Structures are given as structure tokens and as C-alpha cells.
PDB file of C-alpha atoms and ligand atoms in Angstrom:
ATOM      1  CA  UNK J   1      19.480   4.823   9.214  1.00  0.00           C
ATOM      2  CA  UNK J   2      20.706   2.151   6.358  1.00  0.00           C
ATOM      3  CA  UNK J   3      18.190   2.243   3.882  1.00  0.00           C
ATOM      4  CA  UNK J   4      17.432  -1.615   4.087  1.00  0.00           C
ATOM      5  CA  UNK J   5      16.639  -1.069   7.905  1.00  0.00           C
ATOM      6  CA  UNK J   6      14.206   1.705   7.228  1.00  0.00           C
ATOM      7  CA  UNK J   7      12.151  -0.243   4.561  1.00  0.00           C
ATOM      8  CA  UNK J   8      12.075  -3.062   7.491  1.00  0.00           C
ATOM      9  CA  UNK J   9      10.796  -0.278   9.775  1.00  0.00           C
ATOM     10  CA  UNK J  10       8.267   1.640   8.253  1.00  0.00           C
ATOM     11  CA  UNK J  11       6.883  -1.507   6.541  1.00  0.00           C
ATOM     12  CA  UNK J  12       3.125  -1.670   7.897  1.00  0.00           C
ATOM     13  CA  UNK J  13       0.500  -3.970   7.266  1.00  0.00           C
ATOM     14  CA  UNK J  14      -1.864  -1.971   4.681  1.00  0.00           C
ATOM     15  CA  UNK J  15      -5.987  -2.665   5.022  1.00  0.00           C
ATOM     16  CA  UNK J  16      -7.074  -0.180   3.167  1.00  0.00           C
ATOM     17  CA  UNK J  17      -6.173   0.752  -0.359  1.00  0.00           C
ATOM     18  CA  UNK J  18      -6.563   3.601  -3.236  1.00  0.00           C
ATOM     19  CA  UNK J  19      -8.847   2.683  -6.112  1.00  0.00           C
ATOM     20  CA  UNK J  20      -6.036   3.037  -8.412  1.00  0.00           C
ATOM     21  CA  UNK J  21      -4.290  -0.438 -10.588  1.00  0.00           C
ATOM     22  CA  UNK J  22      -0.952  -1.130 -10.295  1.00  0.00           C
ATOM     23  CA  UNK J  23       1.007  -1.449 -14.205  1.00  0.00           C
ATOM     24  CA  UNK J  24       2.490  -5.203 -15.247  1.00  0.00           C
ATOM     25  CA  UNK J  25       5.754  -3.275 -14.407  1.00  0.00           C
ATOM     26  CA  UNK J  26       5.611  -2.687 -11.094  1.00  0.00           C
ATOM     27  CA  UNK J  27       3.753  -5.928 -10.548  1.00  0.00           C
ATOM     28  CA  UNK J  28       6.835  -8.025 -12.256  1.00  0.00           C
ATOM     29  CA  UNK J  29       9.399  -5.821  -9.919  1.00  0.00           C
ATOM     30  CA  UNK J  30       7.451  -7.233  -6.604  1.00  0.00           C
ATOM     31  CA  UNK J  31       7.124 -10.653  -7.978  1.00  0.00           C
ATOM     32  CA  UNK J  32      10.960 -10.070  -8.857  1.00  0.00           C
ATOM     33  CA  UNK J  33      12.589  -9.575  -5.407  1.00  0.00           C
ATOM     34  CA  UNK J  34       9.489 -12.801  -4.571  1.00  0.00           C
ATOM     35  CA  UNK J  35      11.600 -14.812  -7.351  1.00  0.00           C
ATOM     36  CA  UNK J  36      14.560 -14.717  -5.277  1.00  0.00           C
ATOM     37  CA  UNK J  37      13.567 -15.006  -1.689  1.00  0.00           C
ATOM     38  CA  UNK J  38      16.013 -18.066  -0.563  1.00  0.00           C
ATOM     39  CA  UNK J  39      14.274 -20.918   0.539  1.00  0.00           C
ATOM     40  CA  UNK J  40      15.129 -24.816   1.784  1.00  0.00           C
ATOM     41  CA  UNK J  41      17.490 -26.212  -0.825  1.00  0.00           C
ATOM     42  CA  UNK J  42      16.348 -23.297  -3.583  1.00  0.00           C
ATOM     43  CA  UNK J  43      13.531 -25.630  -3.829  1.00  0.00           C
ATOM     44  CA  UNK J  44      11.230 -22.967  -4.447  1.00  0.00           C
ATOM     45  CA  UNK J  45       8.489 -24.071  -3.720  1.00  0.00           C
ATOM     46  CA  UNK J  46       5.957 -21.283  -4.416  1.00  0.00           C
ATOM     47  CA  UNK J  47       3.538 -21.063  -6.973  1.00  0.00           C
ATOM     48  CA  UNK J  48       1.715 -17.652  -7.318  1.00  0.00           C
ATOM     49  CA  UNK J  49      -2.023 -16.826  -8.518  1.00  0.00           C
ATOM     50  CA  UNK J  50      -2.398 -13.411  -9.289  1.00  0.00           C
ATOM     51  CA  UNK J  51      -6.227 -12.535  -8.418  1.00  0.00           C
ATOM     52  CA  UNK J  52      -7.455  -9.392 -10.530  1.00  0.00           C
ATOM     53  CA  UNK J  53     -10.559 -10.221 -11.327  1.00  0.00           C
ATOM     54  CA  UNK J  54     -13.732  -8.672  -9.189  1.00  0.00           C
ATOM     55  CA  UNK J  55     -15.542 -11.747  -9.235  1.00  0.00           C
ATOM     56  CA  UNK J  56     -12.538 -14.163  -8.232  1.00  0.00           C
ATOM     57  CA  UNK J  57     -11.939 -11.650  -5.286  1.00  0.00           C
ATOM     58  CA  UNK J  58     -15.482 -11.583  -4.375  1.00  0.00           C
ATOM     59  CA  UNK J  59     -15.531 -15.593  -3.956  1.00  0.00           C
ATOM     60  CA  UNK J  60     -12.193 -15.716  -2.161  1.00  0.00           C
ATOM     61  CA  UNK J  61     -13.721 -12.855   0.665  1.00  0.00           C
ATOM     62  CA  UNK J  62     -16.278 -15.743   1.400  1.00  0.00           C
ATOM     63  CA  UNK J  63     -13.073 -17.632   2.711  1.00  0.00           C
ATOM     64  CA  UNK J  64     -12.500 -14.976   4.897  1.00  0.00           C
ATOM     65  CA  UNK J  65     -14.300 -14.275   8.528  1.00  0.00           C
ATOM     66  CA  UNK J  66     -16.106 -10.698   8.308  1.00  0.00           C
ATOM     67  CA  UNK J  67     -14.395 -10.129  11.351  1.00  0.00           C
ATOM     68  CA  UNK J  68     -10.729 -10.516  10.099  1.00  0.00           C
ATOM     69  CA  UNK J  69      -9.647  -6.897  10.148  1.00  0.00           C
ATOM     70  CA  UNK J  70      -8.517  -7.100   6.503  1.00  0.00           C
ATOM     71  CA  UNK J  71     -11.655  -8.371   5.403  1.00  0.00           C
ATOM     72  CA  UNK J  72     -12.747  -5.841   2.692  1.00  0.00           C
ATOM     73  CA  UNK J  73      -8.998  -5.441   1.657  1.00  0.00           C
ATOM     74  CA  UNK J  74      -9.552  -8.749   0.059  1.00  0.00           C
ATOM     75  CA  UNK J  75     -11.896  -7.091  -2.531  1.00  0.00           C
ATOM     76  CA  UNK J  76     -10.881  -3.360  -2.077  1.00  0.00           C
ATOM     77  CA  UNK J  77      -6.899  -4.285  -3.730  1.00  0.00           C
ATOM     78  CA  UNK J  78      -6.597  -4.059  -6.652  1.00  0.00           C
ATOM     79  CA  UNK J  79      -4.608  -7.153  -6.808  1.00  0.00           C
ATOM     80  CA  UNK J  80      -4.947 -10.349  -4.785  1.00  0.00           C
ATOM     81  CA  UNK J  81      -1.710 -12.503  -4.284  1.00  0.00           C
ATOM     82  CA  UNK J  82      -2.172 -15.996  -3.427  1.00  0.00           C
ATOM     83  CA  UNK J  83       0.536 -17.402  -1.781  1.00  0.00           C
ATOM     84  CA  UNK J  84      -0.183 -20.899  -2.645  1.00  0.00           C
ATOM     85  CA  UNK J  85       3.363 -24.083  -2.292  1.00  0.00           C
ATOM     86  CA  UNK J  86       4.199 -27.286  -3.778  1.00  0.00           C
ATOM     87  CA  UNK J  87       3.992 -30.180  -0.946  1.00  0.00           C
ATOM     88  CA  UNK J  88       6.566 -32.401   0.294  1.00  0.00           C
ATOM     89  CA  UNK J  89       9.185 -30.278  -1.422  1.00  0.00           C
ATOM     90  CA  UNK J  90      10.665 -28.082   1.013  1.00  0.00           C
ATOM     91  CA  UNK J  91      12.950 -30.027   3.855  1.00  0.00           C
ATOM     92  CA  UNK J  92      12.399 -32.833   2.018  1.00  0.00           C
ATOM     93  CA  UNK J  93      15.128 -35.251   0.830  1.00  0.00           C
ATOM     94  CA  UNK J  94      14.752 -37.482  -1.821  1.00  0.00           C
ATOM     95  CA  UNK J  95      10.899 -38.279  -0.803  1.00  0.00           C
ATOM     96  CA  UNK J  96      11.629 -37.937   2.839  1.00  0.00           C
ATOM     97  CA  UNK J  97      11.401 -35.097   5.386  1.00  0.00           C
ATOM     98  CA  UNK J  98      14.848 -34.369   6.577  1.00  0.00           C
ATOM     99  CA  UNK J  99      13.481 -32.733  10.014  1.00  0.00           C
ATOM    100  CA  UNK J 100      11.195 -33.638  12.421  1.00  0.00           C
ATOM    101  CA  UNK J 101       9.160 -30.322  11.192  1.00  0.00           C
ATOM    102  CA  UNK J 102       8.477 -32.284   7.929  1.00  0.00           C
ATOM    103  CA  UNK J 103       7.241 -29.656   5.603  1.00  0.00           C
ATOM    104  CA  UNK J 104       9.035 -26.286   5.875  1.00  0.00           C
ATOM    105  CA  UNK J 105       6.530 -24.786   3.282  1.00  0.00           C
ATOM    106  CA  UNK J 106       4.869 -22.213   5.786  1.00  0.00           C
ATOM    107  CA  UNK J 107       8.640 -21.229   6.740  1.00  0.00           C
ATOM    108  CA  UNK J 108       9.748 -20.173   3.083  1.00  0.00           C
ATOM    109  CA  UNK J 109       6.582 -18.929   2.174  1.00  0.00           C
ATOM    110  CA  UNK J 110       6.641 -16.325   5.146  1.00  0.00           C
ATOM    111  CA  UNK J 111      10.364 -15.685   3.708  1.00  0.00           C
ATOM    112  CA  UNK J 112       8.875 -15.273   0.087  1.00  0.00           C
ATOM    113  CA  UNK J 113       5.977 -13.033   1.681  1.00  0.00           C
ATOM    114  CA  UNK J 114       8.346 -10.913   3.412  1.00  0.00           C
ATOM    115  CA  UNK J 115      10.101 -10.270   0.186  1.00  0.00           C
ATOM    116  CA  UNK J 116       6.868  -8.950  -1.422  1.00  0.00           C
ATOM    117  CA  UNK J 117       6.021  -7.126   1.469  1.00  0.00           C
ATOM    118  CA  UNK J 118       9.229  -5.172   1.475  1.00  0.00           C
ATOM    119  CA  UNK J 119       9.666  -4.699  -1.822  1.00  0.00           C
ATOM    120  CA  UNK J 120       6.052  -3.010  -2.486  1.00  0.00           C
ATOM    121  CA  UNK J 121       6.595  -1.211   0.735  1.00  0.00           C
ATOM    122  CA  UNK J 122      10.093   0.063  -1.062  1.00  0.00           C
ATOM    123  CA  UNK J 123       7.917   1.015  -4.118  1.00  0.00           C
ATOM    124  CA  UNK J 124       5.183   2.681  -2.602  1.00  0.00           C
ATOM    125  CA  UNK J 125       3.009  -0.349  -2.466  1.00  0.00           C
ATOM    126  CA  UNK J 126       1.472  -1.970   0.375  1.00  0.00           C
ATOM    127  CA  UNK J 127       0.526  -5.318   1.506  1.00  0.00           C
ATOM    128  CA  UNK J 128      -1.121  -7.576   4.223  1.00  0.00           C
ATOM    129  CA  UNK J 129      -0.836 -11.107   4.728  1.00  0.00           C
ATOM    130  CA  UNK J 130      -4.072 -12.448   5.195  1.00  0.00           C
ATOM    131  CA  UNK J 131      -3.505 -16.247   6.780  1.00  0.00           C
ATOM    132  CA  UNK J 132      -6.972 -16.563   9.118  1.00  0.00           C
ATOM    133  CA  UNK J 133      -9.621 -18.077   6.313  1.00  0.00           C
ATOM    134  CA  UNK J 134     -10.742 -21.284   5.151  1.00  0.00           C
ATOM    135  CA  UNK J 135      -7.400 -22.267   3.423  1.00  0.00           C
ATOM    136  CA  UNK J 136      -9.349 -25.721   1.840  1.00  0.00           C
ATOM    137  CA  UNK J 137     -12.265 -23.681   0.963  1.00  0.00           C
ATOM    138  CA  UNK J 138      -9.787 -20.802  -0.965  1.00  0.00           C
ATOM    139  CA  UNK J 139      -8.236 -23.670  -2.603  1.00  0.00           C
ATOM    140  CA  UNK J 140     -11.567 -25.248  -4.470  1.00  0.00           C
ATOM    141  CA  UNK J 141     -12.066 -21.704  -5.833  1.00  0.00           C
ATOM    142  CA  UNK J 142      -8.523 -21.371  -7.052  1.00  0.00           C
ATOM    143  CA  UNK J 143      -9.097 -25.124  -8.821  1.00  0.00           C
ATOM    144  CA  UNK J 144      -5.658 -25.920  -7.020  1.00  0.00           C
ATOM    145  CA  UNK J 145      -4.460 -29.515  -7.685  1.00  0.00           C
ATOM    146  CA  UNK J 146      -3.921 -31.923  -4.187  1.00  0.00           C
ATOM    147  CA  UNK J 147      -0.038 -31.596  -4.731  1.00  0.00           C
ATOM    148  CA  UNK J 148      -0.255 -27.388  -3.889  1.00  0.00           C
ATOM    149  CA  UNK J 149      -2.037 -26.120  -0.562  1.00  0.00           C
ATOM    150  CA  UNK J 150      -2.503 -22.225  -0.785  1.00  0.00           C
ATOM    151  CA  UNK J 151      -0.981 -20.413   2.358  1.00  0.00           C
ATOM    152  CA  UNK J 152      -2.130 -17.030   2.737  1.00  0.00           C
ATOM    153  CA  UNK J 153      -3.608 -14.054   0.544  1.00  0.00           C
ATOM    154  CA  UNK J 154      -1.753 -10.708   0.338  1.00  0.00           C
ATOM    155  CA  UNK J 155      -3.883  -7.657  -1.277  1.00  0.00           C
ATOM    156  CA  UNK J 156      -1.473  -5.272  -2.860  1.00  0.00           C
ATOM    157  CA  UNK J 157      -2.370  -1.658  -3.720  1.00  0.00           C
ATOM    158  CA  UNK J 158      -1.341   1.587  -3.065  1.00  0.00           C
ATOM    159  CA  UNK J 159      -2.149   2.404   0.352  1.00  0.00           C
ATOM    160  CA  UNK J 160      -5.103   4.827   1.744  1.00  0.00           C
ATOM    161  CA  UNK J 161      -3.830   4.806   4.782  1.00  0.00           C
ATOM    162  CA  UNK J 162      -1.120   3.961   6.973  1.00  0.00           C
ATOM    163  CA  UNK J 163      -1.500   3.296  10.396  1.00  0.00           C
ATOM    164  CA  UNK J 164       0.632   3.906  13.301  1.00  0.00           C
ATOM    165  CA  UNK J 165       3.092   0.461  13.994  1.00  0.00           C
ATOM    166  CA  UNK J 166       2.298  -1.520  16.303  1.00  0.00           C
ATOM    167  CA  UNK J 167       4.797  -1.897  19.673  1.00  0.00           C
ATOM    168  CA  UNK J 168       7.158  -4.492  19.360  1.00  0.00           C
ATOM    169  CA  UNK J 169       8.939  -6.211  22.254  1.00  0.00           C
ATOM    170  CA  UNK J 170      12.345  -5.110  23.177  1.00  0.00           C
ATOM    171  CA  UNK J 171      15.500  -7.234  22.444  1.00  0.00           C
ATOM    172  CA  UNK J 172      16.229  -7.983  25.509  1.00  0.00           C
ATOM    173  CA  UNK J 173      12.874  -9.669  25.872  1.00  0.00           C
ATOM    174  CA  UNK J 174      13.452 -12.194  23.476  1.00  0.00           C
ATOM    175  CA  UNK J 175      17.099 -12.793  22.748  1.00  0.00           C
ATOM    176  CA  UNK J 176      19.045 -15.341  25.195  1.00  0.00           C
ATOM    177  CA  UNK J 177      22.670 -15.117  25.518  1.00  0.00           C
ATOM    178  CA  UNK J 178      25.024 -18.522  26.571  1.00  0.00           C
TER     179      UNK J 178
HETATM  180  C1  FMN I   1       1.514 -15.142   9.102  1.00  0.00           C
HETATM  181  C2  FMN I   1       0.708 -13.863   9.236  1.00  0.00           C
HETATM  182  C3  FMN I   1      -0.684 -13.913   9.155  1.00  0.00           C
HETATM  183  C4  FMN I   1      -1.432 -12.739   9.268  1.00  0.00           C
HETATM  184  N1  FMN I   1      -2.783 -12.802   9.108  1.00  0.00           N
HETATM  185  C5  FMN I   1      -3.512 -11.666   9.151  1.00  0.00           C
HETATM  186  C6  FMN I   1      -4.910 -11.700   8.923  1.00  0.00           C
HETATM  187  O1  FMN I   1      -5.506 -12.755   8.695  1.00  0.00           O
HETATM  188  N2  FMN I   1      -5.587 -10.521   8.953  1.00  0.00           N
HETATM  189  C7  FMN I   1      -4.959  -9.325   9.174  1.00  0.00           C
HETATM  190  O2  FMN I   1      -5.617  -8.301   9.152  1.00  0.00           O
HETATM  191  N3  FMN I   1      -3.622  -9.258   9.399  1.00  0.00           N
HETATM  192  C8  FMN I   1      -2.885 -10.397   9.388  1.00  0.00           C
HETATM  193  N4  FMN I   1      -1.523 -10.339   9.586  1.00  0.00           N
HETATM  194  C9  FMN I   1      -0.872  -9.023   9.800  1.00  0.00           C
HETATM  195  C10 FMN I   1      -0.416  -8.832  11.265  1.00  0.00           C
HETATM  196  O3  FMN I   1      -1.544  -8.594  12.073  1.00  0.00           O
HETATM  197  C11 FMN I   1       0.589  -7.649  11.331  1.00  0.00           C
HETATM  198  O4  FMN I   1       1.725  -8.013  10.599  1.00  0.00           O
HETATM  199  C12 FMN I   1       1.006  -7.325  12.759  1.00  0.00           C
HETATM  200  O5  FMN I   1      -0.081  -6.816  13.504  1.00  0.00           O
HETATM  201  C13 FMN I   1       2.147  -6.305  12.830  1.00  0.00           C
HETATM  202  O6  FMN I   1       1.816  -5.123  12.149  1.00  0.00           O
HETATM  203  P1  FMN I   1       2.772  -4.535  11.004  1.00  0.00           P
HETATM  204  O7  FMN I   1       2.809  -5.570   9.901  1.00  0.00           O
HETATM  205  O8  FMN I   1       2.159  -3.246  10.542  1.00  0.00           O
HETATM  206  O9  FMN I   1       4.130  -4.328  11.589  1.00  0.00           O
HETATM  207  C14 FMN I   1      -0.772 -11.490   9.476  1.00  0.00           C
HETATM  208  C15 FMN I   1       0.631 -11.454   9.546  1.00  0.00           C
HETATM  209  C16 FMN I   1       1.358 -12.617   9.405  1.00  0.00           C
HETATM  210  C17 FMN I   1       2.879 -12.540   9.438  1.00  0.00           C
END
């Protein structure tokens, strides 16, 4: 199998993680192949808070239903990845949304998360991308200004265990031909 294809493949959402920190090197290399996810324009509109502090990850659980499976992978990573976006940037035009989808943030966010996800997966690392929690609440605790909204939360660590993936629907099931 191409070696892009099996990265894609054996990706898996990671929950649990190793107690064991991740160096400013590897770190840089994920937020590297993040830096150059494409995105509406090359607007870019991400802006990143990297969590590594126990007490910042402690707060930002609180955001996060006790029954969302990845729930203690918010505070069990050893990093914490917000995934926060500047506003009325993305599929906008000079001040004015150019689609009747208006803000395409969520779109090349999930493009920028993919790119982390990927890339740590390529590197050993693993991710999840935590999107059910109280995004407004998340945001007071990261002190974000009105112009960003945060997104998601992605823990990044190395994995302590990988489950099996999921089943995914066959091609035929959702691909159309005219
Ligand atoms: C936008 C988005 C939001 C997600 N939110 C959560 C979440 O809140 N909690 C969680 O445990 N997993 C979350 N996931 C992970 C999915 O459950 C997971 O990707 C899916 O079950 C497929 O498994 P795989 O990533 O191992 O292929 C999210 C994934 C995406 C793309």
C-alpha cells in the first residue's frame, strides 16, 4: 500500500495515552504539516493554544461531559491542542461571505485537524478531536478575544492503546455517479 494511504488507514482516534512528554521537536514537526494544511483563500485562519499545563487542562475537562468517551484524555495528554479560528475570515470576501455557508471556519479547521492527526499518527503520536463540550465555556478559560471562537480540543500523546477501527461504509454506499 502507498505509504500516504496507510497513515490514512491505520490513523485511529487515541483516548488513552502514555505518561510520557512529547520534546518542542516533535511538537513543531506536527504543528508543521498544521502550518500548511490549505484552507479558503490561504486565509489561515487558525490560531493554536498549546495547553501543557495540569491546571489549564483540569479547567478545560469541566467543558467537557463526563460521558464524552475522551473525557480523561483531556487531562491524561500530555499536551492539549486547542483548535481555536479567526471569524469572518474564511469564505469571506472583502467583509462579506461569498457562500451561502457564510463562515467556512469549521471546514478548514477539520482540514488543519486532519493534518495534525496524520502527521502525529506518522510519528508515533496520537490524537482525538474532541468537538462535544461547552465551546463558550472553553473559550472564557482560554481568555479568547470575541473575534476567535475555539473549535475543538485534540490531546496529543503517545498512545496506550490503540483500538480496533471502527467499520466504515463502503464506496458504493456513498458515492453517486451521473
Ligand atoms: C469533528 C469531530 C468531532 C469529534 N468529537 C469527539 C468527541 O467529542 N469525543 C470523542 O471521543 N471522539 C470524538 N471524535 C472522534 C470520532 O468519534 C472518531 O473519529 C470516529 O469514531 C472514527 O474513529 P477513528 O478516528 O479511529 O477512525 C470526533 C471526530 C471528529 C471528526
Amino acid at each position: 500500500m502507498n505509504n500516504l494511504l496507510q497513515v490514512i488507514k491505520e490513523r485511529r482516534t487515541i483516548r488513552k495515552y502514555q505518561d510520557k512528554p512529547i520534546s518542542d521537536e516533535l511538537l513543531n514537526t506536527i504543528l508543521e504539516a498544521g502550518r500548511w494544511a490549505q484552507s479558503w483563500a490561504n486565509t489561515q485562519c487558525w490560531h493554536i493554544i498549546v495547553v501543557k499545563d495540569g491546571k489549564v487542562k483540569e479547567e478545560l475537562q469541566k467543558t467537557v461531559p463526563s460521558g464524552n468517551p475522551s473525557y480523561q484524555a483531556i487531562v491524561d495528554a500530555p499536551i492539549l491542542l486547542c483548535l481555536c479560528a479567526k471569524k469572518n475570515v474564511s469564505g469571506f470576501y472583502k467583509g462579506n461571505a461569498c457562500t451561502p455557508f457564510g463562515d467556512w471556519l469549521l471546514f478548514d479547521m477539520g482540514v488543519f485537524a486532519q493534518n495534525i492527526a496524520l502527521s502525529a499518527h506518522s510519528l508515533g503520536l496520537g490524537t482525538v478531536i474532541v468537538g462535544l463540550l461547552d465551546q463558550k465555556m472553553a473559550q472564557q478559560i482560554l481568555k479568547l478575544d470575541d473575534d476567535k471562537e475555539l473549535v475543538a480540543l485534540m490531546p496529543l500523546g503517545f498512545p496506550a492503546d490503540i483500538p480496533s477501527a471502527p467499520p466504515r461504509k463502503e464506496i458504493k454506499d456513498f458515492v453517486q455517479y451521473i
